[in-house]
Coordinates of C-alpha atoms and ligand atoms in Angstrom, one line a residue:
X18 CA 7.0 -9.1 22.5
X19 CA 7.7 -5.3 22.9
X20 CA 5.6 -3.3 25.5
X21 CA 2.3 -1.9 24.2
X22 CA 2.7 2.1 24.7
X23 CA -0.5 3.0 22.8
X24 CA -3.0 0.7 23.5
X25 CA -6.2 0.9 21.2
X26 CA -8.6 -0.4 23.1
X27 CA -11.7 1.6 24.0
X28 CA -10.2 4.6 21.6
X29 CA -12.1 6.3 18.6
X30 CA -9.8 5.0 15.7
X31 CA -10.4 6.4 12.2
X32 CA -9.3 4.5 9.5
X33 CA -9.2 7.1 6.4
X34 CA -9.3 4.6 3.1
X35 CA -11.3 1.9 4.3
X36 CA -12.4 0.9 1.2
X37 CA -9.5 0.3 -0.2
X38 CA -7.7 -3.1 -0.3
X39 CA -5.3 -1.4 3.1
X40 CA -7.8 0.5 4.4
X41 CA -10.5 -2.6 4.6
X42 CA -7.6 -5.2 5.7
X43 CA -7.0 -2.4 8.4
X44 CA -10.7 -2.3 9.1
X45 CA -10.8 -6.1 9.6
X46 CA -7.3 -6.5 12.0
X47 CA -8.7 -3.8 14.4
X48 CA -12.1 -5.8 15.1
X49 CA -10.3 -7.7 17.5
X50 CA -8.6 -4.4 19.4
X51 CA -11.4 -3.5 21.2
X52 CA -12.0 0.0 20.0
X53 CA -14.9 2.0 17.9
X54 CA -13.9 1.9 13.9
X55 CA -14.2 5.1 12.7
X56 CA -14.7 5.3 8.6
X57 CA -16.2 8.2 6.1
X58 CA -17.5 7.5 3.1
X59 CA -17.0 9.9 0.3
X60 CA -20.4 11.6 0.9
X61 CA -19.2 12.2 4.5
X62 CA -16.1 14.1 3.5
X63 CA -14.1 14.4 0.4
X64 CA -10.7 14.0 1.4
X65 CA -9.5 15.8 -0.7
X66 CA -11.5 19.2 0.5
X67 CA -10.1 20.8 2.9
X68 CA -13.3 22.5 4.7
X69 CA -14.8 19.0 4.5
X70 CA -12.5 17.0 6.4
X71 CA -11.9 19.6 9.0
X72 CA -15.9 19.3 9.5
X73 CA -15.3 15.5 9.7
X74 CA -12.7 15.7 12.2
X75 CA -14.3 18.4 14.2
X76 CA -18.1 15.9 14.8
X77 CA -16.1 13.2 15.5
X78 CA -12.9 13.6 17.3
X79 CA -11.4 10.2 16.6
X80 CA -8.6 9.0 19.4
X81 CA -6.5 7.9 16.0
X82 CA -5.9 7.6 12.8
X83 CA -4.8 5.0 9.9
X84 CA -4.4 7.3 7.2
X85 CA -4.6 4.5 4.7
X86 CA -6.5 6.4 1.7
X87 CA -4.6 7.3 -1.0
X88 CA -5.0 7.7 -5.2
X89 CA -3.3 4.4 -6.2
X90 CA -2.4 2.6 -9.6
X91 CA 0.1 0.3 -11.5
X92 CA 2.8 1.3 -13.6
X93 CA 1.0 2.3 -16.5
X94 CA -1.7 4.2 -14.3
X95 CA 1.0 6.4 -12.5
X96 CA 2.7 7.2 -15.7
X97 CA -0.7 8.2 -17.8
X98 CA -1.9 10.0 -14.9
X99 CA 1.0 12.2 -13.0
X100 CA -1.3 15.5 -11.9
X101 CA -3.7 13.3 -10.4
X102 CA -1.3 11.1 -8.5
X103 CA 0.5 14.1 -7.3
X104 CA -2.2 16.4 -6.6
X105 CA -5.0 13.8 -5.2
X106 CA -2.5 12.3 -2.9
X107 CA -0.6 15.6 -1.7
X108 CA -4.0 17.5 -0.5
X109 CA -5.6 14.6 0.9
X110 CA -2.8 13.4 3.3
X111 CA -2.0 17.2 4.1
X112 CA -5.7 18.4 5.1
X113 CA -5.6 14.8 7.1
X114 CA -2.9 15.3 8.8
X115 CA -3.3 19.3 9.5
X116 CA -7.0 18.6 11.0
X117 CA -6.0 15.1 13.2
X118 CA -3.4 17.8 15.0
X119 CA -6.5 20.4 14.9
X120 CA -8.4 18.3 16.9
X121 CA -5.8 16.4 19.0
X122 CA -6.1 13.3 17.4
X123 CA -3.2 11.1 20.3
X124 CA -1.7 9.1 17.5
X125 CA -1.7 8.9 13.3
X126 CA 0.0 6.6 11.4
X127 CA 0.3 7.7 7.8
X128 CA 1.0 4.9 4.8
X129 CA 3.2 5.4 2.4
X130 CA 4.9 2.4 -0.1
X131 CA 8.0 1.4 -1.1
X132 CA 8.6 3.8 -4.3
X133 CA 9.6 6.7 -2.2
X134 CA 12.9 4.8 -2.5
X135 CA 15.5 6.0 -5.2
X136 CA 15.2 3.8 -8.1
X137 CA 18.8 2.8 -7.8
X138 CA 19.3 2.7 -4.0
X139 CA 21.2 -0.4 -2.3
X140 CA 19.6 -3.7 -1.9
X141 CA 17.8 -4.5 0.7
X142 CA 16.6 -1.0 0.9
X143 CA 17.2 0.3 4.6
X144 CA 15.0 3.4 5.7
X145 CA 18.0 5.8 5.9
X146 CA 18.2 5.7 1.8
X147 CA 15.0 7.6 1.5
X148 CA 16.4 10.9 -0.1
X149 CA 19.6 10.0 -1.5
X150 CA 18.8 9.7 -5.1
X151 CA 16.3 9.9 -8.0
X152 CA 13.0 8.4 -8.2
X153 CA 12.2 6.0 -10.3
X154 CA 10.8 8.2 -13.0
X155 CA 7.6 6.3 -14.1
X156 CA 6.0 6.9 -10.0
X157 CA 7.7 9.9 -9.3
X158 CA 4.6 11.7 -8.7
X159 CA 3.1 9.3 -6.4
X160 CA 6.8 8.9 -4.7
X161 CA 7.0 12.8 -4.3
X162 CA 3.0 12.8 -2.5
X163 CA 4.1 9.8 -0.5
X164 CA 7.7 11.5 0.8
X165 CA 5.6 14.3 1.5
X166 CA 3.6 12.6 3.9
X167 CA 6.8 11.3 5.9
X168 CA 8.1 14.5 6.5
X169 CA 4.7 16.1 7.5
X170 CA 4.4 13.7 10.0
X171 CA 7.7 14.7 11.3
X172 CA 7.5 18.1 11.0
X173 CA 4.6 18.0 12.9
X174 CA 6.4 15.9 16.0
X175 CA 8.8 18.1 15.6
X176 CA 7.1 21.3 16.2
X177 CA 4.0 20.1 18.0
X178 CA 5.2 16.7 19.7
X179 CA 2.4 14.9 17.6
X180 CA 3.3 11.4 18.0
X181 CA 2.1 10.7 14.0
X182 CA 4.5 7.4 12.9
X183 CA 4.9 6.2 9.3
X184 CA 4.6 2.4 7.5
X185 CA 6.1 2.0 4.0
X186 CA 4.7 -1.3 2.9
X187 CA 6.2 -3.2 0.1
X188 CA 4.1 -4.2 -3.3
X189 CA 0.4 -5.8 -1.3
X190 CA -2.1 -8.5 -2.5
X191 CA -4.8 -10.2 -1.2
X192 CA -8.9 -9.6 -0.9
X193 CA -10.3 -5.9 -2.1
X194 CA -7.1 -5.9 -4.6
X195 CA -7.5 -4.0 -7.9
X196 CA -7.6 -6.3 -10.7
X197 CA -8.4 -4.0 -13.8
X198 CA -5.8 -5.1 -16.0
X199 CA -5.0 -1.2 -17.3
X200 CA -4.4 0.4 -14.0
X201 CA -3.6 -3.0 -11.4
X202 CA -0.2 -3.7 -10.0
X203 CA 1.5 -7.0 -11.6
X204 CA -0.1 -9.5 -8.8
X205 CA -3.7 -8.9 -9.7
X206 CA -3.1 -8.9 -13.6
X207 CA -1.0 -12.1 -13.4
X208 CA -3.9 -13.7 -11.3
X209 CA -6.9 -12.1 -14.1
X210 CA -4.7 -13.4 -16.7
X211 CA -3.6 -16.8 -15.5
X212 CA -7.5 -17.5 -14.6
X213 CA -8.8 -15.7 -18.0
X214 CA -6.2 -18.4 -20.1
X215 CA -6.9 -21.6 -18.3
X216 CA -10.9 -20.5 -18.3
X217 CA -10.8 -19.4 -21.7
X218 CA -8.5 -22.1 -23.1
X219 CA -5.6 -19.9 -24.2
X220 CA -2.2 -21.3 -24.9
X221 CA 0.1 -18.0 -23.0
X222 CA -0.1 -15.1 -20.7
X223 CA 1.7 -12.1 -21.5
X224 CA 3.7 -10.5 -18.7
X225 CA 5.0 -6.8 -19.4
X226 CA 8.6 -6.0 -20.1
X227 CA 11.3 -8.7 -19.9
X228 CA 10.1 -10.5 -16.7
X229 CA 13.8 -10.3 -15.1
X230 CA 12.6 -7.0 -12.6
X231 CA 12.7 -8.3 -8.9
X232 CA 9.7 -7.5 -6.5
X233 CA 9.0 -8.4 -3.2
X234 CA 5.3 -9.3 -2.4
X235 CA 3.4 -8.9 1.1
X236 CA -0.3 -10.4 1.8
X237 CA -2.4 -7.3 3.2
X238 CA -3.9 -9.2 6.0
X239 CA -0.2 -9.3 7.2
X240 CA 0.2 -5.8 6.2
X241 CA -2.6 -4.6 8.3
X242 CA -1.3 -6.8 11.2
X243 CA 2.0 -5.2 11.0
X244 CA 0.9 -1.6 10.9
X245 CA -1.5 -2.2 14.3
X246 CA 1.9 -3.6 15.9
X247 CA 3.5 -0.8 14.8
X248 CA 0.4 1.3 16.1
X249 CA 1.0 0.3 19.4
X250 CA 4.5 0.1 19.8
X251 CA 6.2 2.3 18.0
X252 CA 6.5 5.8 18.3
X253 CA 9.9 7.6 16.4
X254 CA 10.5 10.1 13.7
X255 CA 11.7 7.7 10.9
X256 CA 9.7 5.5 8.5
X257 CA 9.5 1.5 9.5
X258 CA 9.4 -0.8 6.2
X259 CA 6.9 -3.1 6.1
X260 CA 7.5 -5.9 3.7
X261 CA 8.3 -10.0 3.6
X262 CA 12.1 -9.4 3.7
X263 CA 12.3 -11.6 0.5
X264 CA 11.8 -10.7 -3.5
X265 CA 11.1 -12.9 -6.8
X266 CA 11.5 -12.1 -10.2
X267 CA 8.6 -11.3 -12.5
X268 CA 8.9 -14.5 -14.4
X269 CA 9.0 -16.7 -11.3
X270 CA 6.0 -15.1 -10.2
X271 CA 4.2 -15.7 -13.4
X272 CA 5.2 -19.2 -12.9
X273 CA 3.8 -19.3 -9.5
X274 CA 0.4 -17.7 -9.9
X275 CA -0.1 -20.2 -13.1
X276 CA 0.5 -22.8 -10.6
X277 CA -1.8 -21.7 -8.0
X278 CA -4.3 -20.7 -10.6
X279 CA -4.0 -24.5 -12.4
X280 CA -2.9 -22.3 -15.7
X281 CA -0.4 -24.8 -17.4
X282 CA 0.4 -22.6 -20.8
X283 CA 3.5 -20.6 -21.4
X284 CA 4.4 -17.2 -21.0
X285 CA 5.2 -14.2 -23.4
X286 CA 6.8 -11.0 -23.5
X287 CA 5.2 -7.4 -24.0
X288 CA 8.2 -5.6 -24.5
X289 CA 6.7 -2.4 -25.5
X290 CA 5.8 -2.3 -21.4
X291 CA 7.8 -0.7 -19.3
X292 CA 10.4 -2.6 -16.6
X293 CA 10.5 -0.1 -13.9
X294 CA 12.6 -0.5 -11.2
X295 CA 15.0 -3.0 -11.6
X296 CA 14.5 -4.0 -7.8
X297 CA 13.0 -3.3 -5.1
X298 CA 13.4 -5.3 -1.9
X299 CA 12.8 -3.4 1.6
X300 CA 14.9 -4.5 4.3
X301 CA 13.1 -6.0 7.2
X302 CA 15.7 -6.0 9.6
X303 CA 14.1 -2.7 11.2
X304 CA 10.3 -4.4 11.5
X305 CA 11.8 -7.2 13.0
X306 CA 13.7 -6.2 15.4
X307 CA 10.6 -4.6 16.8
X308 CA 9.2 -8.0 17.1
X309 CA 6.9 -8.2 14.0
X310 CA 7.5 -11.2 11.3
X311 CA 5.0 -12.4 8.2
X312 CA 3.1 -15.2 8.7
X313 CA 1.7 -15.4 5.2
X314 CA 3.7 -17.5 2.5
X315 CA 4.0 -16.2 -1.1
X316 CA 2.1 -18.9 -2.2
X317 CA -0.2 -19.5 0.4
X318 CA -1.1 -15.7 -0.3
X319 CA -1.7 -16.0 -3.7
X320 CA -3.8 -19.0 -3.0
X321 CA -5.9 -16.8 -0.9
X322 CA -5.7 -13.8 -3.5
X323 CA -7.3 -16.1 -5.8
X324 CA -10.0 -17.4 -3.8
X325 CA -11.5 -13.8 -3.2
X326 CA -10.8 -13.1 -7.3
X327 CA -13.1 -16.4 -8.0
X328 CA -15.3 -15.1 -4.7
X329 CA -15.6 -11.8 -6.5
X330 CA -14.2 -9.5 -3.8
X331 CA -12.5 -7.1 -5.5
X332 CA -12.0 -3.7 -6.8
X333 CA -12.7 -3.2 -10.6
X334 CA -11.4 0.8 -10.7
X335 CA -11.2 2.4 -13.8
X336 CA -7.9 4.4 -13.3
X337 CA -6.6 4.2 -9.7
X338 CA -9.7 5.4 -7.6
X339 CA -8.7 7.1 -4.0
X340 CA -8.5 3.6 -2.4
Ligands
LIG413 P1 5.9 -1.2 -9.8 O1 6.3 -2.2 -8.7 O2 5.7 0.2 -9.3 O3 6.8 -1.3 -11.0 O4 4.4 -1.6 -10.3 P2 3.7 -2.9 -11.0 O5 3.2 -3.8 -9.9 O6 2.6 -2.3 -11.9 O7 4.8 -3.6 -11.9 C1 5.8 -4.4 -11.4 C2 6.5 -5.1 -12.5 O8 5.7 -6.1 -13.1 C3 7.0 -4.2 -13.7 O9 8.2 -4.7 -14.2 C4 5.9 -4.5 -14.7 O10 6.3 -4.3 -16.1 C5 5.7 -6.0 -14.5 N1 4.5 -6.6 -15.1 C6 4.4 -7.7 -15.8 N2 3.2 -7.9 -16.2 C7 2.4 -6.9 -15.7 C8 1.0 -6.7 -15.8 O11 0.2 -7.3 -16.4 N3 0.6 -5.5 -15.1 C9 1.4 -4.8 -14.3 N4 0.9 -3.7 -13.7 N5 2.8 -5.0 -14.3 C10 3.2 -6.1 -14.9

């Protein structure tokens, strides 16, 4: 195990986004740290106010920060919604960041995801490609906030020494996920579909576009124990990925949520969806060698994504709400 060279214990830790399906999984890894959670609920400070979050920051002087709250959405949701993805997520992470060094927060880690990447960048996608090509045009606005957010934190090691680290986690599932079919990433809907079909007697599901793109998947719970790792051991100007190390094709995981689910119809095409990406599988090797690994299988994981779907704990967002 690498040595612990920010240890949490007995600090103020803010987690912005705690709501969220990050933000909560955060919430729940750091109960066994030994420090006082910090959260603020939108009547506390709209992050995205400038005046209100410096008043947030300025009461209570959190030790750190997760910075885990961000405007998220599907395919469809960032492509129907490009001014909100851009703006929401630029002002919140820059009045974060600006008032954590305000008030001397000791360490920030800002979360980011894996579409900062160019869409055509080589595979497994190694930290050092971030900036070498175009976006992937139908997240661009979300990629742009999220890019954003990498360099202010290294602008502001740079010129103030703030120790503030960046996570880019790959595509997440699991409790507090967003399963509204128009604005949810493709685990949820295949989950709500697959349980919709078997429930409602249906003979198919339909997956969007031609089910060849290639994602890679990564339980949150595992997420959230990766980024506290990271929290406490890491402390560098570049990015660390934070993903399974592994992908799967749309169609196989169609096939394997209608397993888990017990949904044993067929599956169709909407090809008026878009494909995105074609893939988009993080390398690990980075995470790894600073002693973190998964411990949650794809299909354990969706087993568990299911169970809080039936147990009702989820998010039902109309559009991407600030997670
Ligand atoms: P992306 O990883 O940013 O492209 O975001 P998504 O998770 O929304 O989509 C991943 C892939 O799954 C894309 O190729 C989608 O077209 C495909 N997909 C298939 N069915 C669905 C669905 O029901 N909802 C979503 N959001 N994507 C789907």
């Amino acid at each position: 195990m690498p040595e612990t060279i920010y240890s949490l214990a007995g600090k103020k830790v803010y987690v912005a986004g705690h709501r969220g399906m990050v933000g909560s999984a955060i919430v729940r890894r750091l109960a066994s740290e030994g420090c006082e959670i910090l959260t603020a609920s939108r009547g506390d400070a709209d992050l995205t106010r400038q005046a209100e979050v410096e008043a947030w920051m300025e009461k209570n002087r959190p030790d750190a920060v997760f910075l885990a709250a961000a405007k998220v959405g599907g395919i469809l949701a960032n492509d129907t919604y490009p001014a909100d993805f851009l703006y929401d997520n630029l002002i919140l992470e820059a009045n974060i960041i600006e008032a954590a060094h305000t008030v001397g927060v000791e360490k920030l880690m800002f979360l980011g995801s894996s579409c900062i990447y160019p869409k055509f960048a080589d595979q497994p996608i190694v930290e050092e490609s971030l900036l070498t090509g175009l976006l992937e045009p139908t997240n661009e606005w979300y990629a742009i906030a999220k890019i954003a957010g990498i360099k202010l934190c290294q602008a502001y090691r740079k010129q103030h020494g703030s120790d503030f680290i960046s996570a880019m986690p790959t595509n997440l599932y699991g409790p507090g996920d967003n399963f509204d079919l128009k604005s949810s990433h493709v685990m949820p809907a295949l989950i709500r579909k697959a349980h919709e079909a078997k429930t409602g007697h249906l003979p198919d599901i339909t997956v969007w576009g031609t089910g060849t793109p290639r994602r890679e998947f990564l339980h949150v719970d595992d997420c959230a124990d990766a980024c506290v790792h990271l929290m406490k051991t890491y402390s560098a100007e570049t990015h660390v990925n934070v993903g399974s190390g592994e992908d799967v094709t749309i169609l196989e995981l169609a096939e394997l949520v209608s397993k888990v689910v017990g949904f044993q119809g067929s599956i169709s095409h909407d090809l008026t969806k878009p494909d995105g990406t074609p893939r988009k599988l993080m390398s690990a090797a980075k995470l790894r060698a600073l002693g973190w690994s998964p411990r949650i299988g794809l299909e354990q994981g969706i087993t568990d994504a299911y169970r809080a779907f039936l147990k009702g704990e989820y998010l039902e967002r109309k559009r991407g709400d600030a997670a």
